[in-house]
CSV table of C-alpha atoms in Angstrom, one decimal:
chain,number,residue,atom,x,y,z
A,1,UNK,CA,58.7,96.4,29.4
A,2,UNK,CA,56.1,96.3,26.8
A,3,UNK,CA,58.0,93.7,24.9
A,4,UNK,CA,58.2,91.6,28.0
A,5,UNK,CA,54.5,92.0,28.6
A,6,UNK,CA,53.8,91.0,25.1
A,7,UNK,CA,55.9,88.0,25.4
A,8,UNK,CA,54.3,87.1,28.7
A,9,UNK,CA,50.9,87.6,27.1
A,10,UNK,CA,52.0,85.5,24.2
A,11,UNK,CA,53.3,82.8,26.6
A,12,UNK,CA,50.1,83.0,28.6
A,13,UNK,CA,48.0,82.7,25.4
A,14,UNK,CA,50.2,79.9,24.3
A,15,UNK,CA,50.0,78.3,27.8
A,16,UNK,CA,46.2,78.6,27.6
A,17,UNK,CA,46.2,77.1,24.1
A,18,UNK,CA,48.4,74.3,25.3
A,19,UNK,CA,46.2,73.7,28.4
A,20,UNK,CA,43.1,73.7,26.2
A,21,UNK,CA,44.9,71.3,23.8
A,22,UNK,CA,45.9,69.3,26.8
A,23,UNK,CA,42.3,69.1,27.9
A,24,UNK,CA,41.2,68.2,24.4
A,25,UNK,CA,43.9,65.6,24.3
A,26,UNK,CA,42.7,64.2,27.7
A,27,UNK,CA,39.1,64.2,26.4
A,28,UNK,CA,40.3,62.6,23.2
A,29,UNK,CA,42.4,60.1,25.1
A,30,UNK,CA,39.3,59.3,27.3
A,31,UNK,CA,37.2,58.8,24.2
A,32,UNK,CA,39.9,56.6,22.7
A,33,UNK,CA,40.0,54.6,25.9
A,34,UNK,CA,36.2,54.3,25.9
A,35,UNK,CA,36.2,53.4,22.2
A,36,UNK,CA,38.9,50.8,22.9
A,37,UNK,CA,36.9,49.4,25.8
A,38,UNK,CA,33.8,49.4,23.6
A,39,UNK,CA,35.8,47.8,20.8
A,40,UNK,CA,37.1,45.2,23.3
A,41,UNK,CA,33.6,44.5,24.5
A,42,UNK,CA,32.4,44.2,21.0
A,43,UNK,CA,35.3,41.9,20.1
A,44,UNK,CA,34.5,39.8,23.2
A,45,UNK,CA,30.9,39.6,22.2
A,46,UNK,CA,31.9,38.7,18.7
A,47,UNK,CA,34.2,36.0,20.1
A,48,UNK,CA,31.3,34.7,22.3
A,49,UNK,CA,28.9,34.8,19.4
A,50,UNK,CA,31.5,33.1,17.2
A,51,UNK,CA,31.9,30.3,19.8
A,52,UNK,CA,28.1,30.0,20.1
A,53,UNK,CA,27.8,29.9,16.3
A,54,UNK,CA,30.5,27.2,16.1
A,55,UNK,CA,28.8,25.3,18.9
A,56,UNK,CA,25.4,25.6,17.1
A,57,UNK,CA,27.1,24.6,13.8
A,58,UNK,CA,28.6,21.5,15.5
A,59,UNK,CA,25.2,20.6,17.0
A,60,UNK,CA,23.6,21.1,13.7
A,61,UNK,CA,26.2,18.9,12.0
A,62,UNK,CA,25.7,16.3,14.7
A,63,UNK,CA,21.9,16.5,14.2
A,64,UNK,CA,22.3,16.3,10.5
A,65,UNK,CA,24.7,13.3,10.8
A,66,UNK,CA,22.1,11.6,13.1
A,67,UNK,CA,19.4,12.4,10.6
A,68,UNK,CA,21.5,11.1,7.8
A,69,UNK,CA,22.2,7.9,9.7
A,70,UNK,CA,18.5,7.6,10.5
A,71,UNK,CA,17.6,8.3,6.9
A,72,UNK,CA,20.1,5.8,5.7
A,73,UNK,CA,18.8,3.2,8.1
A,74,UNK,CA,15.3,4.0,7.0
A,75,UNK,CA,16.3,3.8,3.4
A,76,UNK,CA,17.8,0.3,4.0
A,77,UNK,CA,14.7,-0.7,5.9
A,78,UNK,CA,12.6,0.5,2.9
A,79,UNK,CA,14.8,-1.3,0.5
A,80,UNK,CA,14.4,-4.5,2.5
A,81,UNK,CA,10.6,-3.9,2.6
A,82,UNK,CA,10.6,-3.3,-1.2
A,83,UNK,CA,12.5,-6.6,-1.7
A,84,UNK,CA,9.9,-8.3,0.5
A,85,UNK,CA,7.0,-6.7,-1.4
A,86,UNK,CA,8.6,-7.7,-4.7
A,87,UNK,CA,8.8,-11.3,-3.4
A,88,UNK,CA,5.2,-11.2,-2.2
A,89,UNK,CA,4.1,-9.7,-5.6
A,90,UNK,CA,6.0,-12.4,-7.5
A,91,UNK,CA,4.2,-15.1,-5.3
A,92,UNK,CA,0.9,-13.3,-5.9
A,93,UNK,CA,1.5,-13.3,-9.7
A,94,UNK,CA,2.4,-17.0,-9.6
A,95,UNK,CA,-0.8,-17.7,-7.6
A,96,UNK,CA,-2.8,-15.6,-10.1
A,97,UNK,CA,-1.2,-17.6,-13.0
A,98,UNK,CA,-2.1,-20.9,-11.3
A,99,UNK,CA,-5.6,-19.6,-10.6
A,100,UNK,CA,-6.0,-18.6,-14.3
A,101,UNK,CA,-4.8,-22.0,-15.4
A,102,UNK,CA,-7.2,-23.7,-13.0
A,103,UNK,CA,-10.0,-21.4,-14.2
A,104,UNK,CA,-9.2,-22.3,-17.8
A,105,UNK,CA,-9.1,-26.0,-17.0
A,106,UNK,CA,-12.4,-25.6,-15.1
A,107,UNK,CA,-13.9,-23.8,-18.1
A,108,UNK,CA,-12.7,-26.7,-20.4
A,109,UNK,CA,-14.1,-29.3,-18.0
A,110,UNK,CA,-17.4,-27.3,-17.8
A,111,UNK,CA,-17.6,-27.3,-21.6
A,112,UNK,CA,-16.9,-31.1,-21.6
A,113,UNK,CA,-19.6,-31.5,-19.0
A,114,UNK,CA,-22.0,-29.4,-21.0
A,115,UNK,CA,-21.3,-31.5,-24.0
A,116,UNK,CA,-21.8,-34.6,-22.0
A,117,UNK,CA,-25.0,-33.1,-20.4
A,118,UNK,CA,-26.3,-32.4,-24.0
A,119,UNK,CA,-25.5,-36.0,-24.9
A,120,UNK,CA,-27.2,-37.2,-21.7
A,121,UNK,CA,-30.2,-35.1,-22.4
A,122,UNK,CA,-30.4,-36.5,-26.0
A,123,UNK,CA,-29.9,-40.0,-24.6
A,124,UNK,CA,-32.6,-39.3,-21.9
A,125,UNK,CA,-35.0,-38.1,-24.5
A,126,UNK,CA,-34.3,-41.2,-26.6
A,127,UNK,CA,-34.8,-43.4,-23.6
A,128,UNK,CA,-37.9,-41.6,-22.6
A,129,UNK,CA,-39.3,-42.0,-26.1
A,130,UNK,CA,-38.2,-45.7,-26.1
A,131,UNK,CA,-39.9,-46.1,-22.6
A,132,UNK,CA,-43.1,-44.6,-24.0
A,133,UNK,CA,-43.0,-46.9,-27.0
A,134,UNK,CA,-42.3,-49.9,-24.7
A,135,UNK,CA,-45.0,-48.7,-22.2
A,136,UNK,CA,-47.4,-48.5,-25.2
A,137,UNK,CA,-46.4,-52.1,-26.2
A,138,UNK,CA,-46.9,-53.2,-22.6
A,139,UNK,CA,-50.3,-51.6,-22.6
A,140,UNK,CA,-51.1,-53.3,-25.9
A,141,UNK,CA,-49.7,-56.6,-24.5
A,142,UNK,CA,-51.8,-56.2,-21.4
A,143,UNK,CA,-54.9,-55.5,-23.6
A,144,UNK,CA,-54.1,-58.6,-25.6
A,145,UNK,CA,-53.7,-60.7,-22.5
A,146,UNK,CA,-57.0,-59.5,-21.2
A,147,UNK,CA,-58.6,-60.3,-24.5
A,148,UNK,CA,-56.9,-63.7,-24.5
A,149,UNK,CA,-58.0,-64.3,-21.0
A,150,UNK,CA,-61.5,-63.5,-22.1
A,151,UNK,CA,-61.2,-65.7,-25.1
A,152,UNK,CA,-59.8,-68.4,-22.7
A,153,UNK,CA,-62.7,-67.9,-20.3
A,154,UNK,CA,-65.1,-68.2,-23.3
A,155,UNK,CA,-63.3,-71.3,-24.5
A,156,UNK,CA,-63.3,-72.8,-21.0
A,157,UNK,CA,-66.9,-72.1,-20.7
A,158,UNK,CA,-67.5,-73.7,-24.2
A,159,UNK,CA,-65.3,-76.6,-23.2
A,160,UNK,CA,-67.2,-77.1,-20.0
A,161,UNK,CA,-70.5,-76.8,-21.9
A,162,UNK,CA,-69.2,-79.3,-24.4
A,163,UNK,CA,-68.0,-81.7,-21.6
A,164,UNK,CA,-71.4,-81.4,-20.0
A,165,UNK,CA,-73.1,-82.1,-23.3
A,166,UNK,CA,-70.7,-85.0,-23.9
A,167,UNK,CA,-71.3,-86.3,-20.4
A,168,UNK,CA,-75.0,-85.9,-20.8
A,169,UNK,CA,-74.9,-87.5,-24.3
A,170,UNK,CA,-72.7,-90.4,-23.0
A,171,UNK,CA,-75.1,-91.1,-20.2
A,172,UNK,CA,-77.9,-91.5,-22.6
């Protein structure tokens, strides 16, 4: 009887151990299910985040492509503007060269004019001197004319006196 009791006790103890293990297995199974659910949620969130990331990457790529297209268009526009500016610069350089040529010609003409002006000044001085000389001669001539008129007046007076004397002498 004792052996049977011991065996029953042993079975009971084993049964309790098995029940406790069964409870532990149920707890473990519940934890595994919860972990699997959490893992599933995490995988779902990772999937959603991955889709969002891919979508953002696509948007970023599209934006970058648009920016690249805009940048390329802007670059071409700038290149066109640079060509225009080069053309305008070339025209400005040509104008500057023409202006420098014209300035040089003007300087040369000015030098010629200055030379002619000096010649004209010298000629004017010569003419002025000649005019003074001629004016002096005219003054001398006028003085002589006045003297000659006085001499003529004296001679006329003498002639008249002589004629009166002759007339008076002939009447006698």
